XYZ file of C-alpha atoms in Angstrom:
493
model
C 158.718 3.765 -83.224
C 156.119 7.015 -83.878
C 157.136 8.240 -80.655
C 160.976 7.995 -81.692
C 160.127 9.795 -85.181
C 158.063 12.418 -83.637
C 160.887 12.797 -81.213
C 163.797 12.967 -84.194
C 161.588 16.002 -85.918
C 161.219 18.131 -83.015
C 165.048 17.837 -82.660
C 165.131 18.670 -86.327
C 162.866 21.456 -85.673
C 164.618 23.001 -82.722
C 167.998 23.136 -85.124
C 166.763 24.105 -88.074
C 165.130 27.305 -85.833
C 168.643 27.451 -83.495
C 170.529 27.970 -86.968
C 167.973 30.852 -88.343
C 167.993 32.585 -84.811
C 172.055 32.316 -85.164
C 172.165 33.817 -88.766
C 169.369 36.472 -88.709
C 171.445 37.549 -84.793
C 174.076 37.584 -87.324
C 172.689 39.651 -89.985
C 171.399 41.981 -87.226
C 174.838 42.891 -86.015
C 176.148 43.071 -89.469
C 173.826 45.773 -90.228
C 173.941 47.534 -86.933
C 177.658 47.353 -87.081
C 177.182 48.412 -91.106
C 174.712 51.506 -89.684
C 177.242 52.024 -87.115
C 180.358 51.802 -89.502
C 178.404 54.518 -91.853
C 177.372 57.036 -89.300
C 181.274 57.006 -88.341
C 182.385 57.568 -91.901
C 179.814 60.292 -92.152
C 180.419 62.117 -88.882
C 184.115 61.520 -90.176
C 182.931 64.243 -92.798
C 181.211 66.705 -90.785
C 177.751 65.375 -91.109
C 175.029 64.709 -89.223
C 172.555 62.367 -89.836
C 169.051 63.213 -88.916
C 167.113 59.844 -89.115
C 165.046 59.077 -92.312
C 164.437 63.087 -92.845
C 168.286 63.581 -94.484
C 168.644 62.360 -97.929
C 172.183 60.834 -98.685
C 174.153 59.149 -101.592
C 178.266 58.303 -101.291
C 180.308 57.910 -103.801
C 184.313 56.288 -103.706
C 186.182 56.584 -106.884
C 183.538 57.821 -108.596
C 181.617 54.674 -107.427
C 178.417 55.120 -106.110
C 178.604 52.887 -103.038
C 174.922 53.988 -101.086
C 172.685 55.737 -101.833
C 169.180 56.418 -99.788
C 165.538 56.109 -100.616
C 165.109 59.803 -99.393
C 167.623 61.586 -102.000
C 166.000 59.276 -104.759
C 162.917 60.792 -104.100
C 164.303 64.400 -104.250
C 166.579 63.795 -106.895
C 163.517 62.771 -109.163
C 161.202 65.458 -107.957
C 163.964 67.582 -110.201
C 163.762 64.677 -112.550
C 167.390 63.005 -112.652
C 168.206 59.656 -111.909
C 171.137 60.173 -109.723
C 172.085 56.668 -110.107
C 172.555 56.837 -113.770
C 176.283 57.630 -113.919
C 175.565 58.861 -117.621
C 173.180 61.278 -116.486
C 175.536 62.821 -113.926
C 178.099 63.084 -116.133
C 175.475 65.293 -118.489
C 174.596 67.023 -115.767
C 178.350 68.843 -114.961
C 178.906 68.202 -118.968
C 176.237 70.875 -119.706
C 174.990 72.686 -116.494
C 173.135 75.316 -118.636
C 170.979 73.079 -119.623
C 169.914 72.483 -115.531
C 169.386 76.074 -114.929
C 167.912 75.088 -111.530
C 171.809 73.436 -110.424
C 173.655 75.829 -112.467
C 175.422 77.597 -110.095
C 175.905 74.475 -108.387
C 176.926 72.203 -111.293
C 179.819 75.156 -112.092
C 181.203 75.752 -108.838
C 181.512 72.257 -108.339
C 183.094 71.295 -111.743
C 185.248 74.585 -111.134
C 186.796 73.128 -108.128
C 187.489 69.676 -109.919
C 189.253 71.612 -112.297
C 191.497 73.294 -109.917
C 191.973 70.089 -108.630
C 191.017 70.666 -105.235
C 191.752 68.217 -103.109
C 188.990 68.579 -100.528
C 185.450 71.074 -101.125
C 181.819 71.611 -99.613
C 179.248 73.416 -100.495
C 175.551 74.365 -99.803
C 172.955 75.894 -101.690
C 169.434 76.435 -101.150
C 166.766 75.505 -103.722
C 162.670 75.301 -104.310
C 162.188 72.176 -106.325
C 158.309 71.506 -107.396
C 157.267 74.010 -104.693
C 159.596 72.332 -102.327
C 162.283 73.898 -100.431
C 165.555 71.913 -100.214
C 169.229 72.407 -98.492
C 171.833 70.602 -100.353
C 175.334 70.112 -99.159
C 178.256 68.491 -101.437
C 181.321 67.131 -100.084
C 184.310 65.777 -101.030
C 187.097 64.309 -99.643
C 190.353 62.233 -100.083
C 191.260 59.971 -97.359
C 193.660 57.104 -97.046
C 194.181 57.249 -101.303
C 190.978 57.293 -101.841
C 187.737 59.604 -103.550
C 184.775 60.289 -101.340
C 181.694 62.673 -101.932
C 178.975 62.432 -100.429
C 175.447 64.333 -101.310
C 173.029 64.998 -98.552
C 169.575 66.584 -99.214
C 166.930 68.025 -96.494
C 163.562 69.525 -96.808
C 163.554 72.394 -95.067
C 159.939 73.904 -97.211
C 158.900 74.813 -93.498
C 161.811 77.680 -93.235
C 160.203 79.297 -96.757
C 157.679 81.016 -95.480
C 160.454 82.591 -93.463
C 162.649 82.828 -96.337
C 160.776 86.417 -96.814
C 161.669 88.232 -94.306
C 165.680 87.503 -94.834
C 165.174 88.248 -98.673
C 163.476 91.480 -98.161
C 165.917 92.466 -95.670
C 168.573 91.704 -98.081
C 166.871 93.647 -101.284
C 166.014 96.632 -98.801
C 169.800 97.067 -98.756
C 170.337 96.943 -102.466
C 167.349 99.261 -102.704
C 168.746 101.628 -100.376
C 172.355 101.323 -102.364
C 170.564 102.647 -105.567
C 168.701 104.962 -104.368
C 171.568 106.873 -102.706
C 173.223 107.108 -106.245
C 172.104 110.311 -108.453
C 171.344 107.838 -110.953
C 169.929 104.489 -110.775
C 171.372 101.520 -113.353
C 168.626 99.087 -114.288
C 171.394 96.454 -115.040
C 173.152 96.621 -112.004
C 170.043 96.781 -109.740
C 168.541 93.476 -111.973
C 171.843 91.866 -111.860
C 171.910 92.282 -107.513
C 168.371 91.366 -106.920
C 169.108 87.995 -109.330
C 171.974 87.306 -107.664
C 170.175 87.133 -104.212
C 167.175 85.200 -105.825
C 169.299 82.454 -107.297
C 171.268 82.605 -104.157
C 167.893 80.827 -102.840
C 167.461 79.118 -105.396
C 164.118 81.075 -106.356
C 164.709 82.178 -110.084
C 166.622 80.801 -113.347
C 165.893 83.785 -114.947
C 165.008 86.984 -114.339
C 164.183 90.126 -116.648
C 163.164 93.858 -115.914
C 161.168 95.428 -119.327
C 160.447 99.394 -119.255
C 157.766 100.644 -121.398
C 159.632 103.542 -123.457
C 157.344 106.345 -125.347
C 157.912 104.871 -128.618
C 155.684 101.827 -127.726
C 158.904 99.447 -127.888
C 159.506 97.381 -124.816
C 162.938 97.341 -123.742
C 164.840 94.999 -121.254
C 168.006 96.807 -119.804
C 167.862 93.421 -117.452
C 167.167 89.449 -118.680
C 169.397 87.068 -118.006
C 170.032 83.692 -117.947
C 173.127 82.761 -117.092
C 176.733 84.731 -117.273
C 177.204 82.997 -120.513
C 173.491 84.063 -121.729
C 172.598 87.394 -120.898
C 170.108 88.469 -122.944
C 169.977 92.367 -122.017
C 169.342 94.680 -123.828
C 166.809 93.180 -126.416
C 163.670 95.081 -127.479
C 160.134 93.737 -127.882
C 158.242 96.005 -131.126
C 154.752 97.436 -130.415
C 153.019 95.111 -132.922
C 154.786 91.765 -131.557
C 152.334 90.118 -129.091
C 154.267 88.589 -126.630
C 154.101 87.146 -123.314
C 155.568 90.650 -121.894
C 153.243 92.744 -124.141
C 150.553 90.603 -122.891
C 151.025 91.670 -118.995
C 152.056 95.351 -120.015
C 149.056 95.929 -122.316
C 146.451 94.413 -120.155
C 147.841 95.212 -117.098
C 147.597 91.735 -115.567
C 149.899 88.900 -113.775
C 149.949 86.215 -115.486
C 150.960 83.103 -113.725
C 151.981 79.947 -116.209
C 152.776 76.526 -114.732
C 153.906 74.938 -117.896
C 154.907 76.463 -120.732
C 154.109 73.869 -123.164
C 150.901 72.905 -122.150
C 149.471 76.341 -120.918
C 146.279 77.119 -123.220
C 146.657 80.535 -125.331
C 146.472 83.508 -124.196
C 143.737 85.800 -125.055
C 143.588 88.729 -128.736
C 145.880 86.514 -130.400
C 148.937 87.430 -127.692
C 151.710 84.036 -127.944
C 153.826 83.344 -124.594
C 155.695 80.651 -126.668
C 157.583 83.751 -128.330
C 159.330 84.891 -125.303
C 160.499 81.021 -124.919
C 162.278 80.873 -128.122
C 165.426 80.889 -126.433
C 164.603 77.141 -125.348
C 162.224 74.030 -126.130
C 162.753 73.477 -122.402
C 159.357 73.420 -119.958
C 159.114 76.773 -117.940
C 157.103 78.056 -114.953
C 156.639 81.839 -115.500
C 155.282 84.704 -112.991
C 154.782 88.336 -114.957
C 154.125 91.237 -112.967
C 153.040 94.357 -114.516
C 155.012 97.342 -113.311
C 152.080 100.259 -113.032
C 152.124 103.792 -110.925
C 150.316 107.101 -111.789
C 147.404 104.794 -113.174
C 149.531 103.471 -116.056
C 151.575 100.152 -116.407
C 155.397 101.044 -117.320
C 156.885 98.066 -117.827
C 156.911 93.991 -116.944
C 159.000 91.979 -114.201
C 159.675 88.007 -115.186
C 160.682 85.742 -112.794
C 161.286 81.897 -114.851
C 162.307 78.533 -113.405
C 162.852 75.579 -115.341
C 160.247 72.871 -114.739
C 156.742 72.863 -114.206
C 154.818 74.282 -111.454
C 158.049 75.600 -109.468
C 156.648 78.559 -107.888
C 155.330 78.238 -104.191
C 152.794 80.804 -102.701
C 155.330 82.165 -100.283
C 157.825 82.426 -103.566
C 155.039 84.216 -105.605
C 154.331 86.714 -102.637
C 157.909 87.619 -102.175
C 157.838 88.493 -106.015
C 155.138 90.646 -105.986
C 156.329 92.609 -103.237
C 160.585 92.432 -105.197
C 157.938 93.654 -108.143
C 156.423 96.409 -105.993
C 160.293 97.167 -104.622
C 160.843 98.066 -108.414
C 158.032 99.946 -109.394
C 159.207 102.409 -106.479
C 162.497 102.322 -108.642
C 161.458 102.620 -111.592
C 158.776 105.484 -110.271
C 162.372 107.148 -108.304
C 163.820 107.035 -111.840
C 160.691 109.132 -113.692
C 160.998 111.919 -110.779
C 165.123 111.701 -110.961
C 164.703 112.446 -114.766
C 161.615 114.790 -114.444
C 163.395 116.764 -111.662
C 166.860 116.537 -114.194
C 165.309 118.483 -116.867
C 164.068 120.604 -114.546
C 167.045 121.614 -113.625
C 168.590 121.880 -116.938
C 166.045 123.749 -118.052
C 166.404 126.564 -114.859
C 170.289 125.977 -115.359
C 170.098 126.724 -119.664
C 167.665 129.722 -118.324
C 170.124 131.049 -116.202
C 173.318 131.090 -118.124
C 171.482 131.905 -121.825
C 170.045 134.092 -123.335
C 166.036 133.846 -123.394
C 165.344 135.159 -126.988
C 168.774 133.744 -128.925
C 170.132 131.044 -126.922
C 173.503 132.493 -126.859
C 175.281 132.397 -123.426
C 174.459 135.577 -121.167
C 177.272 138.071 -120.114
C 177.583 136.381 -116.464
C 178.071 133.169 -118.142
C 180.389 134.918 -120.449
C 182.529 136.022 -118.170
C 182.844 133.235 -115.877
C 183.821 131.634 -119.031
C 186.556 133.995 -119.967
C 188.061 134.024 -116.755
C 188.931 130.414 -117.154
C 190.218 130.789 -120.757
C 192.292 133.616 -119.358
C 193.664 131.325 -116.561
C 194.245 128.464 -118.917
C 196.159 130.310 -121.701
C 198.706 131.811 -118.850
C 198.990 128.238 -117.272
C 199.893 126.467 -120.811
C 200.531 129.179 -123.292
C 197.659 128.460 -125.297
C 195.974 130.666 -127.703
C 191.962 131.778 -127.446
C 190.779 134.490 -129.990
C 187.819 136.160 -129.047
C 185.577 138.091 -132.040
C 183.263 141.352 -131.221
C 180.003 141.575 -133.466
C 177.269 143.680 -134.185
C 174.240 143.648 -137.033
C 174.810 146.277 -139.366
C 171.716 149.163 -139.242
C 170.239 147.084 -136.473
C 168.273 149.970 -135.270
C 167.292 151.378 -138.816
C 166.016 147.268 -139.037
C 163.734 147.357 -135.856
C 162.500 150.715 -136.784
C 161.475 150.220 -140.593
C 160.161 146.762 -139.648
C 159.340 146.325 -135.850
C 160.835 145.090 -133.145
C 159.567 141.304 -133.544
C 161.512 141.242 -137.215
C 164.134 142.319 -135.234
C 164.332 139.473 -132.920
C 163.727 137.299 -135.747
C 167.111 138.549 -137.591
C 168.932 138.065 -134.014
C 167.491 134.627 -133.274
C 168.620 134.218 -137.020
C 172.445 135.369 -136.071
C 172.728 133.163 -133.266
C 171.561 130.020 -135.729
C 173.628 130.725 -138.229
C 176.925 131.259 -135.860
C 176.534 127.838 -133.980
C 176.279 125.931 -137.338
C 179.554 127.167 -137.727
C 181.590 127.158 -134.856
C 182.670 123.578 -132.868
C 181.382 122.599 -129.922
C 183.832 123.761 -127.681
C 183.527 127.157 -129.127
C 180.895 129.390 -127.317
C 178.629 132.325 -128.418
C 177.340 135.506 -126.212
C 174.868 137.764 -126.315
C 176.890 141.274 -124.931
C 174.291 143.499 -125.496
C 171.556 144.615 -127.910
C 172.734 143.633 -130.989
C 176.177 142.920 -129.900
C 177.826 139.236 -129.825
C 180.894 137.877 -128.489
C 182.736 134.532 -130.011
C 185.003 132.956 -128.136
C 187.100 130.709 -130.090
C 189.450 128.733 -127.346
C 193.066 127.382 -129.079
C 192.620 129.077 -131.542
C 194.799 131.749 -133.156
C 193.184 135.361 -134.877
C 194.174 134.099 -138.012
C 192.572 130.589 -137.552
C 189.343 132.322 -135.974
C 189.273 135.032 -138.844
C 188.638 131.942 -141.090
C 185.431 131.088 -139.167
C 184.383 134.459 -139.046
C 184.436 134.595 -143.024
C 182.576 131.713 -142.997
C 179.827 133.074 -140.908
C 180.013 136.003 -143.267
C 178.864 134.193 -146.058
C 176.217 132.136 -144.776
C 175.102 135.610 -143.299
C 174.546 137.277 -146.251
C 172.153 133.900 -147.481
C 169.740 135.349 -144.636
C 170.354 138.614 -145.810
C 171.727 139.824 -142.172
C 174.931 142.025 -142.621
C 177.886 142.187 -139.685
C 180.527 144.045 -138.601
C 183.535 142.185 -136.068
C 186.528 143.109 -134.663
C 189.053 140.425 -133.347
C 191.204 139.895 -130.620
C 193.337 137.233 -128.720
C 193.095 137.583 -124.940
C 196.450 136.063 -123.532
C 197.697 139.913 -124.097
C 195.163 141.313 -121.424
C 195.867 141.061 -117.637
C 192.155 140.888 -116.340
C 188.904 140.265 -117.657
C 187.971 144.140 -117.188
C 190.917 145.029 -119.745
C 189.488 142.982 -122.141
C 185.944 144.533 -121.744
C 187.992 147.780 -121.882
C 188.950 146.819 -125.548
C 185.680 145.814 -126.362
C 184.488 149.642 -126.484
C 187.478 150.505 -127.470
C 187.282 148.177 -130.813
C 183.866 148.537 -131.424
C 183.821 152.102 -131.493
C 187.247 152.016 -133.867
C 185.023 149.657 -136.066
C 182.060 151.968 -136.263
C 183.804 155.112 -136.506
C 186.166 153.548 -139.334
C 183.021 152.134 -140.435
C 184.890 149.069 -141.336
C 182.593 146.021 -142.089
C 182.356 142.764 -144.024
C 178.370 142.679 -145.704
């Protein structure tokens, strides 16, 4: 009887074990055929699964149908719950407020709206010091939706990541600094563009010391939709920016909101009151000939986003720009250089009227111009009255006092586009171009007047020039008319 029972439980035994060997064989080829199934429908797509180091989530109809432990982990290392459809939906509802997706979140909602049927994408981006590669697909196949979201770690290619950047800014560099003038905007907006490319920066700002103590962004930016150029930090506001620039220091802050003060009573929370959002912030001080010139920002939303290989590439994009910003000094130095040789060489030293080359380059093209159109240009001969009997009762510094006087006195009363001459000595020409003798007489009276209030008397004869062949006629009738005044001793005082 024992034996028999003994007998009936082994049986037992041995079926109970047959059926669990039969159902977990079963479950085994369910999920190898399930594994299998997957890896088709993702090659399907393009993709390549690389064993547990890929992070992937699919989606059908806006379902999310898998999703693996990997993404989960990367997705909340940028702190979204991808499997919170609500959260999703905020995130391509307000992608400004993601500034780390942004670009991302708005191509991608840009090609739903066009209603594109099929899209990828990939974009590069340092998360919490951590370099990922995300690609996006979608797809329609057999009626339905699929998108699928991978996600790699690839922080091992960042320290590489330099040596393509650099390449890439050395070009921009080398674009600018071909121009005759280099625009801080543009230059700002190219090296952003390349550093959110990789997904380095949110936000990036170039501030330029100016002589008047204010500190003045031609660069900061956001987004396209924020651009914040242009704004100006006042001497006695002690920001972040002021901070670097005054004490000549990076500053490196990992959190925004929990970094302690900064030292003298100098607030970084002012520079944040764009957003109550946590920041990591890197300011470089811009400095050459021994003095700092200006600040270089480089912000990412969250905290502690920088890497070391990130923060070395931005001190060297900082050093790339101090080189600009030092080309831009010796551009403008060398500039008013030049206009000051250029104003020497076509004026007069003592007056500031135009000198007789200058004149008569000048009146060659007036000459040119009034046969070409028809156009009128009245040109009025002047000397001082007694200029000699002046310099000898009084000396010859009085004298070019009264002539320095003249010349004043004339361009407050002429337009811009009119132009004054020394001829000689005492003697002036005023060149008034469209503009008829009677028209120019009018001006002439003028100067008459406010003449005689610096008690400086002249004597002018006028002329309009379209009646002359050559420039050597004209000067012909310059004796000629300013001996006729003199000798008819016809003058206005």
């Amino acid at each position: 009887m024992l034996l028999r029972v003994i007998l009936a439980f082994c049986f037992l035994l041995i079926a109970i074990l047959f059926v669990l060997f039969v159902i977990n064989r079963r479950k085994l080829k369910e999920k190898t055929e399930s594994e299998k199934s997957l890896n088709e429908f993702i090659s399907g797509l393009g993709i390549v699964l690389e064993g547990e180091k890929l992070g992937i989530a699919i989606w059908i109809d806006d379902e999310l149908v898998y999703i693996n432990s990997i993404l989960i982990e990367h997705a909340n290392l940028a702190g979204i719950d991808i499997r919170n459809k609500k959260d999703l939906d905020e995130l391509f509802s307000h992608p400004e407020r993601y500034l780390v997706f942004y670009d991302m979140l708005t191509e991608i909602r840009k090609q739903r709206e066009a209603k594109a049927s099929d899209y990828s994408g990939v974009w590069r981006k340092e998360i919490g010091q951590k370099y990922f590669e995300i690609k996006y697909f979608r797809k329609h196949l057999n009626g339905k939706k699929y998108v699928v979201l991978t996600t790699k770690d690839v922080s091992n290619e960042l320290s590489n990541l330099e040596v393509t950047i650099l390449a890439e800014l050395s070009e921009i560099f080398d674009e600018h600094f071909s121009k005759e003038t280099i625009n801080l905007y543009e230059l700002g907006e190219a090296i952003k563009r390349i550093l959110a490319n990789y997904g380095l920066v949110d936000i990036f700002g170039i501030g330029i010391l100016k002589p008047t103590g204010e500190l003045y962004f031609p660069y900061f930016k956001y987004t396209d939709e924020d651009d914040r150029s242009g704004f100006v930090i006042k001497p006695e506001e002690k920001t972040l920016s002021r901070y670097i620039v005054d004490k000549g220091l990076k500053v490196h802050i990992r959190n925004s909101e929990k970094e302690p003060p900064l030292s003298d009573g100098y607030n970084f929370y002012y520079i944040r009151r764009f957003t109550t959002e946590v920041f990591t912030i890197y300011g470089v001080p811009v400095s050459f000939r021994g003095l700092t010139k200006g600040v270089i920002l480089f912000e990412k939303q969250g905290e502690d986003q920088f890497s070391k290989p990130t923060l070395a590439i931005f001190d060297k994009i900082a050093h790339f720009i101090s080189l600009a910003l030092r080309f831009i000094e010796i551009l403008d130095e060398l500039n008013t250089e030049r206009t000051k040789l250029f104003e020497l060489s076509i004026k007069d030293y003592l007056t500031g009227a135009y000198s007789r080359r200058f004149l008569e380059q000048f009146l060659e093209k007036e000459l040119s111009k009034c046969r070409r159109t028809n156009s009128k240009t009245t040109v009025a001969f002047l000397d001082v009255n007694e200029f000699k009997k002046i310099n000898d009762t009084y000396g010859h510094v009085y004298g070019d006092e009264v002539l320095k006087t003249l010349v004043e006195t004339i361009y407050k009363n002429i337009r811009m586009m009119d132009l004054v001459a020394r001829y000689g000595g005492d003697e002036f020409v005023l060149v008034f171009p469209e503009t008829t003798v009677e028209n120019a007489e009018l001006v002439m009276k003028r100067i008459v007047e406010s003449l005689k209030e610096q008690n400086i008397s002249i004597s002018y004869g006028m002329l309009e020039i379209s009646e002359f062949e050559t420039i050597d006629d004209v000067y012909k009738e310059v004796d000629k008319r300013m001996y006729e005044m003199k000798k008819s001793k016809t003058s206005n005082t």
